[in-house]
Coordinates of C-alpha atoms in Angstrom, one line a residue:
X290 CA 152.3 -12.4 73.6
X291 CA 150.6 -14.8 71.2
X292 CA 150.8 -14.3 68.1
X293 CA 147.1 -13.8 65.6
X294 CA 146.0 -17.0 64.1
X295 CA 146.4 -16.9 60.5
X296 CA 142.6 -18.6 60.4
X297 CA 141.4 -16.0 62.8
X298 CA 137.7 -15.5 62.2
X299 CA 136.1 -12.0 62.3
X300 CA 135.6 -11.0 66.1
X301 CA 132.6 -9.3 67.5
X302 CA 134.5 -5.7 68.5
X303 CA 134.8 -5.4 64.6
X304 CA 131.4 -4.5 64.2
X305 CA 131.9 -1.8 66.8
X306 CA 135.1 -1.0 64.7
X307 CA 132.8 -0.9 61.6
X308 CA 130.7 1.7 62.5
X309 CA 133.2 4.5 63.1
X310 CA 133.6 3.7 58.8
X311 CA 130.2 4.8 58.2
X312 CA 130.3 7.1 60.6
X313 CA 133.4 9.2 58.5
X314 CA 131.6 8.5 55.4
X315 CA 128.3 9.9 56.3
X316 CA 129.9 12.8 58.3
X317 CA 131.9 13.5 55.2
X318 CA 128.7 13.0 52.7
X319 CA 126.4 15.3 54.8
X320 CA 128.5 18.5 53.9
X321 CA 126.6 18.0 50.5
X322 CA 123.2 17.4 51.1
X323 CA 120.7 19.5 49.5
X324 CA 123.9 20.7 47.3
X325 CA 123.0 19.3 44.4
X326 CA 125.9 17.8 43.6
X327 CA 125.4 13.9 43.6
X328 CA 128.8 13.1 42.2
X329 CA 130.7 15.3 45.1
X330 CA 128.7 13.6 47.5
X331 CA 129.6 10.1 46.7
X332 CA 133.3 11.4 46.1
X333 CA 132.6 12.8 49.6
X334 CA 131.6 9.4 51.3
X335 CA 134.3 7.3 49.3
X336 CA 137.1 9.7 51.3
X337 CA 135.6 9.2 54.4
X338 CA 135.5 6.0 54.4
X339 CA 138.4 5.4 53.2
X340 CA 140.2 7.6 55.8
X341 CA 139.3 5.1 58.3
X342 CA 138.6 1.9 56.7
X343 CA 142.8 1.3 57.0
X344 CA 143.3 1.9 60.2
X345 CA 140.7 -1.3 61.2
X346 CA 142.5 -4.6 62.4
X347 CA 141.6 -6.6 59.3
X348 CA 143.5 -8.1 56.0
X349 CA 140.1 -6.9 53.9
X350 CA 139.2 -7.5 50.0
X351 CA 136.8 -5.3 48.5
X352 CA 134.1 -7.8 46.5
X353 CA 131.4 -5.2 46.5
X354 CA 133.2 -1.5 45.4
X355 CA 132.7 1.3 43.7
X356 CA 133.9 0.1 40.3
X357 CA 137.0 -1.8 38.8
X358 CA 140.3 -0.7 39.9
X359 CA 141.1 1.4 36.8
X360 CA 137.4 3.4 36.7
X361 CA 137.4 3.9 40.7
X362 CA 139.8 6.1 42.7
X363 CA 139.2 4.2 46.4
X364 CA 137.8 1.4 47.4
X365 CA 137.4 -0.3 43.9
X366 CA 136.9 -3.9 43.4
X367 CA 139.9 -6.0 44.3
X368 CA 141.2 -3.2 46.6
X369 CA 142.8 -4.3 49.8
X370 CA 141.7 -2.5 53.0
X371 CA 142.4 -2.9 56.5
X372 CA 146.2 -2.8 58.7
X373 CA 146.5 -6.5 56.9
X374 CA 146.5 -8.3 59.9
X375 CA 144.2 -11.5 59.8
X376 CA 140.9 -11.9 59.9
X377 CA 140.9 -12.3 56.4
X378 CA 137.5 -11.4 55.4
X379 CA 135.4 -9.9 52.1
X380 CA 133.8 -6.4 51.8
X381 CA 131.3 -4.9 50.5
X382 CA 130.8 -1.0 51.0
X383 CA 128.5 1.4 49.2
X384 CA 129.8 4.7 50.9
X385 CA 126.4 6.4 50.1
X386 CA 123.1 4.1 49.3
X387 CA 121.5 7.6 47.7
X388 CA 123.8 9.4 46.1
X389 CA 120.6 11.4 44.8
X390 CA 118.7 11.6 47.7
X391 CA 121.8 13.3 49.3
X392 CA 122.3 16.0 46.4
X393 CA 118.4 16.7 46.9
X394 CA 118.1 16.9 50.6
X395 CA 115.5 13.7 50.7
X396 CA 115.0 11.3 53.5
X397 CA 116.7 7.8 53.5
X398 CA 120.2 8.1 52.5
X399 CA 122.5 6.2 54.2
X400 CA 126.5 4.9 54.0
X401 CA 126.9 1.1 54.4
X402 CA 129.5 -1.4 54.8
X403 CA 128.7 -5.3 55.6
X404 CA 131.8 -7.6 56.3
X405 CA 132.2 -11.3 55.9
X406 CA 134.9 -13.9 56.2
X407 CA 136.9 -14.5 52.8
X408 CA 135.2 -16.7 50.4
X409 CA 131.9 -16.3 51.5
X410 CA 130.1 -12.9 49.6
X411 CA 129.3 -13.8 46.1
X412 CA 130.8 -11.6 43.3
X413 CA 128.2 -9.8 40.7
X414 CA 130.3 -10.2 38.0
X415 CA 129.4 -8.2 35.1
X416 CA 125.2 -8.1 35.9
X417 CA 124.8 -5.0 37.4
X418 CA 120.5 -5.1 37.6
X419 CA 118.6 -7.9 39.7
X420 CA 115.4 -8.3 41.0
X421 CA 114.8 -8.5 44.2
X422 CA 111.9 -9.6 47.0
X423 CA 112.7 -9.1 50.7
X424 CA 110.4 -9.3 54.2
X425 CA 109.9 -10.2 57.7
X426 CA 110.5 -13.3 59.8
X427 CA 107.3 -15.6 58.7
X428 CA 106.9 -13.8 55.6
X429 CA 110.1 -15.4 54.3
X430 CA 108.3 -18.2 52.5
X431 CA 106.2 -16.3 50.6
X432 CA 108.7 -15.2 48.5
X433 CA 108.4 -16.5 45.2
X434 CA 109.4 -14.6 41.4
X435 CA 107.0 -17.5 39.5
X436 CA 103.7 -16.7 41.4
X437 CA 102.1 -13.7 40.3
X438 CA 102.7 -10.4 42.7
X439 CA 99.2 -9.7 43.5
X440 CA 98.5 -13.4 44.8
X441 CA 102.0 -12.9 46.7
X442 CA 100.6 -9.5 48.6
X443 CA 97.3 -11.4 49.1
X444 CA 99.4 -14.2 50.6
X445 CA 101.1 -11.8 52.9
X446 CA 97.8 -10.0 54.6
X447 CA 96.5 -13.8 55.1
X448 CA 99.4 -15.1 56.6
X449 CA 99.7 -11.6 59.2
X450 CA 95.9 -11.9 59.6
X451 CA 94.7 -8.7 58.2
X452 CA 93.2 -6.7 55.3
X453 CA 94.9 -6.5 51.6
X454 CA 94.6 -2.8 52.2
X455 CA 96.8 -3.3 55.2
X456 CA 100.1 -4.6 53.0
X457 CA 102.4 -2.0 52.0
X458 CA 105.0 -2.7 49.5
X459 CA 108.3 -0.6 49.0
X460 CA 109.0 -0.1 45.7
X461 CA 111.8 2.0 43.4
X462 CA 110.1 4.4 41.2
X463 CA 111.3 3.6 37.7
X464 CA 109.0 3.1 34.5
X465 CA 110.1 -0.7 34.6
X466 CA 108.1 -1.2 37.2
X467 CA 105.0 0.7 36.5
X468 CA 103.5 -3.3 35.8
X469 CA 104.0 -4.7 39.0
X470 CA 103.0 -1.4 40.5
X471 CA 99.3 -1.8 39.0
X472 CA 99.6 -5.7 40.3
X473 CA 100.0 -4.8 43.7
X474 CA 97.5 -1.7 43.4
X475 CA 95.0 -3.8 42.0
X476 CA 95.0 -6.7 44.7
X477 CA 93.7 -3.7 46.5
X478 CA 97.6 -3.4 48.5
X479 CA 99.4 -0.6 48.9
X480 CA 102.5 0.7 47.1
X481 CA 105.2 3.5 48.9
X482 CA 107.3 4.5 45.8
X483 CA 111.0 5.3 47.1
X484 CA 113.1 7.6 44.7
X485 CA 116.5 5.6 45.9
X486 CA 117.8 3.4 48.7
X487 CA 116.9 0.2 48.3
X488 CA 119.0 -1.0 51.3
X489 CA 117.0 0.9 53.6
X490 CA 113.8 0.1 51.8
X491 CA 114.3 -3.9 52.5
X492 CA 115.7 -3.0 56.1
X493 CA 112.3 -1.0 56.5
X494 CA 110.3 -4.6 55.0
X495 CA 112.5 -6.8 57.5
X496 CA 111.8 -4.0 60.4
X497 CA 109.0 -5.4 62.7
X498 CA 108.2 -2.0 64.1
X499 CA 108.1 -0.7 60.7
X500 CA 104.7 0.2 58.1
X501 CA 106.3 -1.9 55.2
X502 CA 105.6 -5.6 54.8
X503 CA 107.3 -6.2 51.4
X504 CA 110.0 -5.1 49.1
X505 CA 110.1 -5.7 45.4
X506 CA 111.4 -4.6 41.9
X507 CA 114.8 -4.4 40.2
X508 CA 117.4 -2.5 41.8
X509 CA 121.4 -2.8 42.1
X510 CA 122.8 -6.3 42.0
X511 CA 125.9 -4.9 44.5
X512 CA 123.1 -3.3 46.8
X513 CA 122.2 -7.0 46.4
X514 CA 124.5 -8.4 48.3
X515 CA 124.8 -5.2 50.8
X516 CA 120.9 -6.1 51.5
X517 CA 121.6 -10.0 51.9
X518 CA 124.5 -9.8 54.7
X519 CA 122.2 -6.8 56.3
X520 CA 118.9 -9.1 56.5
X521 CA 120.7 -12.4 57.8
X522 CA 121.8 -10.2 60.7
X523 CA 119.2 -8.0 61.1
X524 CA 116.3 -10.9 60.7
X525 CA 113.8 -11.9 57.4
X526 CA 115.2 -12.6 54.1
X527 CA 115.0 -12.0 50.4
X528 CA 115.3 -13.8 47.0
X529 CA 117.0 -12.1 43.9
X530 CA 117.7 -13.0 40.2
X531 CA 119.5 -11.5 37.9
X532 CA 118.1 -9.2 35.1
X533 CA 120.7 -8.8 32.4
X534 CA 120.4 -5.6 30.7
X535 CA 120.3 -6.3 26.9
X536 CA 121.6 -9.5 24.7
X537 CA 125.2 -7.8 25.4
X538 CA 125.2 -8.1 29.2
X539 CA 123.5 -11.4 29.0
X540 CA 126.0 -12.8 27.0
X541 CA 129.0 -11.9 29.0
X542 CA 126.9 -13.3 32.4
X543 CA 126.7 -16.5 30.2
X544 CA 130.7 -16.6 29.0
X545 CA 131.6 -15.6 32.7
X546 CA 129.3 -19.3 33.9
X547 CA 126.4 -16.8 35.2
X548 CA 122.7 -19.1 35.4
X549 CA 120.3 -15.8 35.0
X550 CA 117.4 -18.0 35.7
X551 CA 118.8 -19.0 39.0
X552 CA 116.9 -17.7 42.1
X553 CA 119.3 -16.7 44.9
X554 CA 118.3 -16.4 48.3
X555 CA 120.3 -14.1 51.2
X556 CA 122.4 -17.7 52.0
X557 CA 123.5 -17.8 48.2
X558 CA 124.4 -14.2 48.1
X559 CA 126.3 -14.2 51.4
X560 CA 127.5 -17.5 52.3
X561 CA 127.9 -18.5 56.1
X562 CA 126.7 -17.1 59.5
X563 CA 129.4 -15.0 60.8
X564 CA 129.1 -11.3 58.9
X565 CA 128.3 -8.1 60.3
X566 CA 126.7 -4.8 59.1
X567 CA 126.9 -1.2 59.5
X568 CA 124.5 1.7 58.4
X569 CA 124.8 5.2 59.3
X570 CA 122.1 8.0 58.4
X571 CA 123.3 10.8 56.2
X572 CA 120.0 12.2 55.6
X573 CA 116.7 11.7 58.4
X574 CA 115.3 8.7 57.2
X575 CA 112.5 5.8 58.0
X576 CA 115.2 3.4 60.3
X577 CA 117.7 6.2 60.8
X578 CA 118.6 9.5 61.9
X579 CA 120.8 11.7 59.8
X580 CA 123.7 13.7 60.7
X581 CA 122.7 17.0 62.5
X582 CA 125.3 19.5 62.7
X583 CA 126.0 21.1 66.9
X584 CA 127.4 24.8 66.4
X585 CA 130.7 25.2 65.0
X586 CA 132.5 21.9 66.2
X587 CA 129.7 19.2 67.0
X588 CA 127.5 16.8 65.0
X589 CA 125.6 14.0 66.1
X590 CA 125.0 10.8 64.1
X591 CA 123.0 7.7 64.5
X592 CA 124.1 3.8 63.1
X593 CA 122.4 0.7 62.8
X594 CA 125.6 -2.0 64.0
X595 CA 124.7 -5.6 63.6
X596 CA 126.1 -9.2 63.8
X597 CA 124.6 -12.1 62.4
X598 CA 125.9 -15.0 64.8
X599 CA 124.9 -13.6 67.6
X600 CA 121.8 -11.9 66.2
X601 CA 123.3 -8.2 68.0
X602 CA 121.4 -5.4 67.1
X603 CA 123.1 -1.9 68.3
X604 CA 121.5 1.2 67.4
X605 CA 124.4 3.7 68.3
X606 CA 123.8 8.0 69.0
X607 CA 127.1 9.2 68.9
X608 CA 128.1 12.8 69.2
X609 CA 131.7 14.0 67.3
X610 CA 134.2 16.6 67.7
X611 CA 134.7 17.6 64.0
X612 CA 137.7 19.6 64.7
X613 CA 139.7 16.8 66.8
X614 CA 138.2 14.4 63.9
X615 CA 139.9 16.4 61.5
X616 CA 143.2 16.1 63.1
X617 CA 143.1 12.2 63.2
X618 CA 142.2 11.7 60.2
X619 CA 143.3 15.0 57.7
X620 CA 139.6 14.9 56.6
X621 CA 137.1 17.7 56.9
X622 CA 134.7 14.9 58.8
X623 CA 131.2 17.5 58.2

């Protein structure tokens, strides 16, 4: 038998491998929805995960985590995951993308990993806000921080040949954005506010068959990333920057050789063309289905798999056994 390559780049059955880690974490997070309890749910989706993030056929490093070693029980930054056998590749997992939208039973929440090979996802560092603009194949160009947002959404409608009033943009509803809100609003486009999720909220701009032709505002610069590896395999792009928050933050990006100013696009943020994505619904959402629990034993759950070099889409129903789960694994999986 010969023996793995040391160089070994990722193979395409990982991606079928990835999705049974977002499967555990969202069949672990669903147990809480409408609970509540935000912090139990994340806890929740960390375990799962973790439960079966080992057992994959990977030497993994955790860029993207859930904190710095000492802060974060599992799946911290600089954690190694995986059976350590090659491909060597980088990380980046947010076991639940709406933590809060779990705890309050709301659409959209979803567990998320994406995988690349080592060297190639870029590390946030100690900038934990960017902003962020992401759309569709041939809207791509339009991107741009400098030009003002209601000439951008104006730009949009002209380029997919219809009214202003048609473009919808997907927005995070925070006070900081209230500004480019009334932008948008008054080029006479339309705004859908989103509570959480803004993974699923530039998934939903890059979506063809989806309402939304535009993401924008500041969200997580680790969802960041997350978002860049999902779009280059899912299709579209985006642009983020960083948005230090206060001189503090700003001063430790610019001791640590951070350029704030710099505009990154999905290529800068994950580097390369060989990175894969998985998303599984933990609450019903726009792009997926959540878990749905089948008497005393089943659930069903539903994943977006993806694959950037070969452009593979898979949208994956899969029905689960939560008692024989439990016995593989030692986790209550829902």
């Amino acid at each position: 038998m010969t023996a793995p390559r040391e160089d070994m780049p990722p193979d395409r059955n990982l991606a079928l491998e990835l999705v049974r880690v977002t499967e555990a974490a969202a069949l672990q997070a669903a147990r809480y929805v409408g609970m509540g309890d935000k912090e139990a749910a994340d806890q929740a989706a960390v375990d799962g995960m973790h439960a079966v993030l080992h057992t994959i056929h990977m030497d993994g490093v955790v860029v993207i985590g859930e904190g710095e070693k000492d802060e974060a029980p599992m799946l911290a930054n600089g954690e190694i995951v995986g059976d350590g056998t090659p491909p060597h590749v980088d990380i980046a997992v947010d076991p639940l993308d709406g933590t809060r939208l779990t705890a309050q039973g709301r659409p959209n929440a979803v567990a998320v990993i994406a995988l690349s090979e080592r060297g190639t996802m870029w590390d946030p560092g100690p900038v934990f806000y960017m902003e962020k603009m992401a759309a569709g194949d041939g809207l791509v160009d339009l991107l741009d921080f400098d030009r003002p947002l209601g000439k951008t959404v104006e730009l949009i409608a002209e380029r997919r040949g219809v009214e202003v009033r048609d473009v919808m943009v997907v927005v995070l509803d925070r006070p900081r954005h209230e500004e480019g809100i009334k932008a948008i609003r008054d080029a006479g486009a339309r705004v859908r506010l989103i509570t959480d999720g803004d993974v699923a909220g530039a998934l939903m701009a890059a979506a063809p068959d989806r309402s939304v032709d535009l993401l924008w505002g500041i969200g997580g610069t680790p969802e960041g990333v997350i978002t860049a590896a999902a779009l280059k395999c899912y299709g579209g792009g985006m642009i983020g920057r960083l948005r230090p928050q206060g001189d503090e933050e700003r001063q430790k990006a610019a001791a640590a050789g951070y350029d704030v100013d710099k505009v990154m696009t999905h290529d800068d943020l994950v580097k390369g063309e060989n990175c894969f994505f998985s998303a599984t619904g933990v609450t019903d959402g726009d792009m997926l289905a959540g878990v749905h629990y089948e008497g005393t034993r089943g659930a069903t759950t539903e994943s977006l798999v993806m694959r950037s070099r070969s452009g593979t889409v898979r949208r994956i129903a899969s029905r689960h056994d939560r008692t024989k789960l439990r016995e593989l694994t030692g986790y209550r999986l829902g």
